Amino acid sequence: NAGVMQNPRHLVRRRGQEARLRCSPMKGHSHVYWYRQLPEEGLKFMVYLQKENIIDESGMPKERFSAEFPKEGPSILRIQQVVRGDSAAYFCATSPSGQVNIQYFGAGTRLSVL
Amino acid sequence: KQEVTQIPAALSVPEGENLVLNCSFTDSAIYNLQWFRQDPGKGLTSLLLIQSSQREQTSGRLNASLDKSSGRSTLYIAASQPGDSATYLCAVGNGGATNKLIFGTGTLLAVQP
């Protein structure tokens, strides 16, 4: 059983470009969380999704950021018109269906904006 | 608003020492608490999960305790090894439909050979 898979591991974008970060949950997991770790800061919750639904997006910036978890395929965190302040490590965590007791984390995507 | 604090921010110990990492949180109404390990440039590895009704959990050389009423948790590492060097993160789950995690900023541990 493969763990939570995130790709790419490293992503470099120029200011104004779009960044798409992907998260494939563990088998049997239907809950997805995205967290962001800014340099020298702790991890901060961004959004929580179940299949095809956004449940809690209280940690998402109001503009340029969006997330989806379609019926088929990975969860996508999309950042439009990236700025240097978006440079961070973005982690995905997933939980088994019907359980949010424990979250399993992926290795993260490190986004660098030039 | 829940806030999680970890002290010390950094710790350096010689190999073989026992050590304690501290985590405090401001709102005692938590669902659970997890301790994670993060190696440089890597993801998070879950070490121990304590439910709000539990007092402690043990795994190998690690023991985590939880005192909800005082808003504290400790991670005890026995007989430390250089391979234990990493950043240790404490995270509180707030329960509800989401159980999103609120993280502390971590303790950077260096175990000297």
Coordinates of N, CA and C in Angstrom, one line a residue, chain A:
Chain A
N1 N 0.9 -1.2 0.0 CA 0.0 0.0 0.0 C 0.9 1.2 0.0
A2 N 0.9 1.9 -1.1 CA 1.8 3.1 -1.2 C 1.2 4.2 -0.3
G3 N 2.1 5.0 0.2 CA 1.7 6.1 1.1 C 1.1 7.2 0.3
V4 N 0.9 8.4 0.9 CA 0.4 9.5 0.3 C 1.4 10.0 -0.7
M5 N 1.0 10.2 -2.0 CA 2.0 10.6 -3.0 C 1.7 12.0 -3.4
Q6 N 2.7 12.8 -3.4 CA 2.6 14.2 -3.9 C 3.6 14.4 -5.0
N7 N 3.2 15.1 -6.0 CA 4.1 15.5 -7.1 C 3.7 16.8 -7.7
P8 N 4.6 17.5 -8.2 CA 6.0 17.2 -8.1 C 6.6 17.4 -6.7
R9 N 7.8 16.9 -6.5 CA 8.5 17.1 -5.2 C 9.0 18.5 -5.1
H10 N 9.5 19.0 -6.2 CA 10.0 20.4 -6.3 C 9.4 21.0 -7.6
L11 N 9.0 22.3 -7.4 CA 8.4 23.0 -8.5 C 8.9 24.4 -8.5
V12 N 9.4 24.9 -9.7 CA 10.0 26.2 -9.8 C 9.1 27.0 -10.8
R13 N 8.6 28.1 -10.4 CA 7.8 29.0 -11.2 C 8.3 30.4 -11.2
R14 N 8.0 31.1 -12.3 CA 8.3 32.5 -12.3 C 7.1 33.3 -11.8
R15 N 7.2 34.5 -11.3 CA 6.1 35.3 -10.9 C 5.1 35.4 -12.0
G16 N 3.8 35.2 -11.7 CA 2.8 35.3 -12.6 C 2.3 34.0 -13.3
Q17 N 3.1 33.0 -13.1 CA 2.8 31.7 -13.7 C 1.8 31.0 -12.7
E18 N 1.3 29.8 -13.2 CA 0.4 29.0 -12.4 C 1.2 27.8 -11.8
A19 N 0.8 27.4 -10.6 CA 1.4 26.2 -10.0 C 0.3 25.2 -9.7
R20 N 0.5 24.0 -10.1 CA -0.5 22.9 -9.8 C 0.2 21.8 -9.0
L21 N -0.3 21.6 -7.8 CA 0.3 20.6 -7.0 C -0.7 19.5 -6.8
R22 N -0.2 18.2 -6.9 CA -1.1 17.1 -6.9 C -0.8 16.2 -5.7
C23 N -1.9 15.6 -5.2 CA -1.9 14.7 -4.1 C -2.7 13.5 -4.3
S24 N -2.1 12.3 -4.3 CA -2.9 11.1 -4.5 C -3.0 10.4 -3.1
P25 N -4.2 10.3 -2.6 CA -4.4 9.7 -1.3 C -4.0 8.2 -1.2
M26 N -3.8 7.7 0.0 CA -3.6 6.3 0.2 C -4.9 5.6 -0.2
K27 N -4.8 4.3 -0.6 CA -5.9 3.5 -1.0 C -6.9 3.5 0.2
G28 N -8.2 3.8 -0.1 CA -9.2 3.7 0.9 C -9.4 5.0 1.6
H29 N -8.6 6.0 1.3 CA -8.7 7.4 2.0 C -9.5 8.3 1.1
S30 N -10.5 8.9 1.7 CA -11.3 9.9 1.0 C -11.3 11.3 1.6
H31 N -10.5 11.5 2.6 CA -10.4 12.8 3.2 C -9.0 13.4 2.8
V32 N -8.9 14.6 2.3 CA -7.7 15.2 2.0 C -7.6 16.6 2.7
Y33 N -6.4 16.8 3.2 CA -6.1 18.1 3.9 C -4.8 18.7 3.2
W34 N -4.8 20.0 3.0 CA -3.6 20.7 2.5 C -3.1 21.6 3.6
Y35 N -1.8 21.6 3.8 CA -1.1 22.5 4.8 C 0.0 23.2 4.1
R36 N 0.3 24.4 4.5 CA 1.4 25.1 4.0 C 2.5 25.4 5.1
Q37 N 3.7 25.2 4.7 CA 4.8 25.6 5.7 C 5.7 26.6 5.0
L38 N 5.5 27.9 5.5 CA 6.3 29.0 5.0 C 7.7 28.9 5.7
P39 N 8.7 29.5 5.1 CA 10.0 29.5 5.7 C 10.0 30.0 7.1
E40 N 10.6 29.2 8.0 CA 10.8 29.7 9.4 C 9.4 29.7 10.1
E41 N 8.4 29.1 9.6 CA 7.1 29.1 10.3 C 6.6 27.7 10.4
G42 N 5.6 27.5 11.2 CA 5.0 26.2 11.4 C 4.0 25.9 10.3
L43 N 3.6 24.6 10.2 CA 2.6 24.3 9.2 C 1.2 24.9 9.6
K44 N 0.6 25.4 8.5 CA -0.7 26.0 8.7 C -1.8 25.3 7.8
F45 N -2.9 25.0 8.4 CA -4.0 24.4 7.7 C -4.5 25.3 6.6
M46 N -4.8 24.7 5.4 CA -5.4 25.5 4.3 C -6.8 25.1 4.0
V47 N -7.0 23.8 3.7 CA -8.3 23.4 3.2 C -8.4 21.9 3.5
Y48 N -9.7 21.5 3.6 CA -10.1 20.1 3.8 C -11.2 19.7 2.8
L49 N -10.9 18.6 2.1 CA -11.8 18.2 1.1 C -12.2 16.7 1.3
Q50 N -13.4 16.4 0.9 CA -13.8 15.0 0.7 C -14.1 14.9 -0.8
K51 N -14.3 13.7 -1.3 CA -14.5 13.5 -2.7 C -15.6 14.5 -3.3
E52 N -15.1 15.3 -4.2 CA -15.9 16.3 -4.9 C -16.5 17.4 -4.1
N53 N -16.1 17.5 -2.8 CA -16.6 18.6 -2.0 C -15.5 19.3 -1.1
I54 N -15.6 20.6 -1.1 CA -14.8 21.4 -0.1 C -15.5 21.5 1.2
I55 N -14.9 21.0 2.2 CA -15.6 21.0 3.5 C -15.2 22.2 4.4
D56 N -14.0 22.5 4.4 CA -13.5 23.6 5.2 C -12.3 24.3 4.5
E57 N -12.5 25.5 4.0 CA -11.4 26.3 3.4 C -11.0 27.5 4.1
S58 N -11.2 27.4 5.4 CA -10.9 28.6 6.3 C -9.5 29.1 6.3
G59 N -8.6 28.2 5.9 CA -7.2 28.6 5.8 C -6.6 29.0 4.5
M60 N -7.5 29.0 3.5 CA -7.1 29.3 2.1 C -7.1 30.8 1.9
P61 N -6.0 31.4 1.3 CA -6.0 32.8 0.9 C -7.2 33.0 0.0
K62 N -7.8 34.2 0.1 CA -9.1 34.5 -0.6 C -8.9 34.5 -2.1
E63 N -7.7 34.9 -2.5 CA -7.5 35.1 -4.0 C -6.4 34.2 -4.5
R64 N -6.5 33.7 -5.7 CA -5.5 33.0 -6.5 C -5.3 31.6 -6.1
F65 N -5.9 31.1 -4.9 CA -5.7 29.7 -4.5 C -7.0 29.0 -4.7
S66 N -7.0 27.8 -5.1 CA -8.2 26.9 -5.2 C -7.7 25.5 -5.0
A67 N -8.7 24.7 -4.6 CA -8.4 23.2 -4.5 C -9.6 22.4 -4.9
E68 N -9.3 21.2 -5.4 CA -10.4 20.3 -5.8 C -9.9 18.9 -5.5
F69 N -10.9 18.0 -5.4 CA -10.7 16.6 -5.2 C -11.8 15.9 -6.0
P70 N -11.5 15.7 -7.3 CA -12.5 15.1 -8.2 C -12.9 13.7 -7.8
K71 N -13.9 13.2 -8.4 CA -14.4 11.8 -8.2 C -13.3 10.8 -8.6
E72 N -12.6 11.1 -9.7 CA -11.5 10.3 -10.1 C -10.2 11.1 -10.2
G73 N -9.1 10.6 -9.7 CA -7.9 11.3 -9.8 C -7.5 12.0 -8.6
P74 N -6.3 12.6 -8.6 CA -5.7 13.2 -7.4 C -6.4 14.5 -7.0
S75 N -6.1 14.9 -5.8 CA -6.5 16.3 -5.4 C -5.5 17.2 -5.9
I76 N -6.0 18.4 -6.3 CA -5.1 19.4 -6.9 C -5.2 20.7 -6.1
L77 N -4.1 21.3 -5.8 CA -4.0 22.6 -5.2 C -3.5 23.5 -6.3
R78 N -4.2 24.5 -6.7 CA -3.9 25.4 -7.8 C -3.6 26.8 -7.3
I79 N -2.5 27.3 -7.7 CA -2.1 28.7 -7.3 C -1.9 29.5 -8.6
Q80 N -2.8 30.5 -8.8 CA -2.7 31.3 -10.0 C -1.8 32.5 -9.8
Q81 N -1.1 32.9 -10.8 CA -0.4 34.2 -10.8 C 0.5 34.2 -9.5
V82 N 1.4 33.2 -9.4 CA 2.2 33.1 -8.2 C 3.1 34.3 -7.9
V83 N 3.3 34.6 -6.6 CA 4.2 35.6 -6.2 C 5.2 35.0 -5.3
R84 N 6.3 35.8 -5.0 CA 7.4 35.2 -4.3 C 7.0 34.7 -2.9
G85 N 6.0 35.4 -2.3 CA 5.5 35.0 -1.0 C 4.8 33.6 -1.0
D86 N 4.5 33.1 -2.2 CA 3.9 31.7 -2.2 C 5.0 30.7 -2.1
S87 N 6.3 31.0 -2.1 CA 7.3 30.0 -1.9 C 7.2 29.4 -0.6
A88 N 7.1 28.1 -0.6 CA 6.8 27.3 0.7 C 6.8 25.8 0.3
A89 N 6.7 25.1 1.4 CA 6.5 23.6 1.3 C 5.0 23.4 1.5
Y90 N 4.4 22.7 0.5 CA 2.9 22.4 0.6 C 2.8 20.9 0.9
F91 N 2.1 20.6 2.0 CA 1.9 19.2 2.4 C 0.5 18.8 2.2
C92 N 0.3 17.6 1.8 CA -1.0 17.0 1.7 C -1.1 15.9 2.8
A93 N -2.2 15.7 3.4 CA -2.4 14.7 4.4 C -3.8 14.0 4.0
T94 N -3.9 12.7 4.3 CA -5.2 12.1 4.0 C -5.6 11.2 5.2
S95 N -6.9 10.9 5.2 CA -7.5 10.1 6.3 C -8.4 9.1 5.7
P96 N -8.5 7.9 6.4 CA -9.4 6.9 5.8 C -10.8 7.3 5.8
S97 N -11.6 6.7 4.9 CA -13.0 7.0 4.8 C -13.7 6.9 6.1
G98 N -14.5 7.9 6.6 CA -15.2 7.8 7.8 C -14.4 8.1 9.0
Q99 N -13.1 8.3 8.9 CA -12.2 8.6 10.0 C -11.4 9.8 9.8
V100 N -11.4 10.8 10.7 CA -10.5 11.9 10.6 C -9.6 11.9 11.8
N101 N -9.5 10.8 12.5 CA -8.8 10.7 13.7 C -7.3 10.9 13.5
I102 N -6.8 10.3 12.4 CA -5.3 10.4 12.2 C -5.1 10.8 10.7
Q103 N -4.1 11.6 10.5 CA -3.8 12.1 9.1 C -2.4 11.5 8.8
Y104 N -2.3 11.0 7.5 CA -1.0 10.5 7.0 C -0.5 11.5 6.0
F105 N 0.7 11.9 6.2 CA 1.3 13.0 5.4 C 2.1 12.5 4.2
G106 N 2.0 13.3 3.1 CA 2.9 13.1 2.0 C 4.3 13.8 2.2
A107 N 5.2 13.6 1.3 CA 6.5 14.2 1.4 C 6.6 15.7 1.1
G108 N 5.5 16.2 0.5 CA 5.4 17.6 0.3 C 5.9 18.0 -1.1
T109 N 5.4 19.2 -1.5 CA 5.9 19.8 -2.7 C 6.6 21.1 -2.3
R110 N 7.8 21.3 -2.7 CA 8.5 22.6 -2.4 C 8.4 23.5 -3.6
L111 N 7.7 24.6 -3.4 CA 7.5 25.5 -4.5 C 8.4 26.7 -4.3
S112 N 9.1 27.0 -5.4 CA 10.0 28.2 -5.4 C 9.6 29.1 -6.5
V113 N 9.3 30.3 -6.1 CA 8.9 31.3 -7.1 C 10.0 32.3 -7.3
L114 N 10.5 32.4 -8.6 CA 11.6 33.3 -8.9 C 11.1 34.7 -9.2

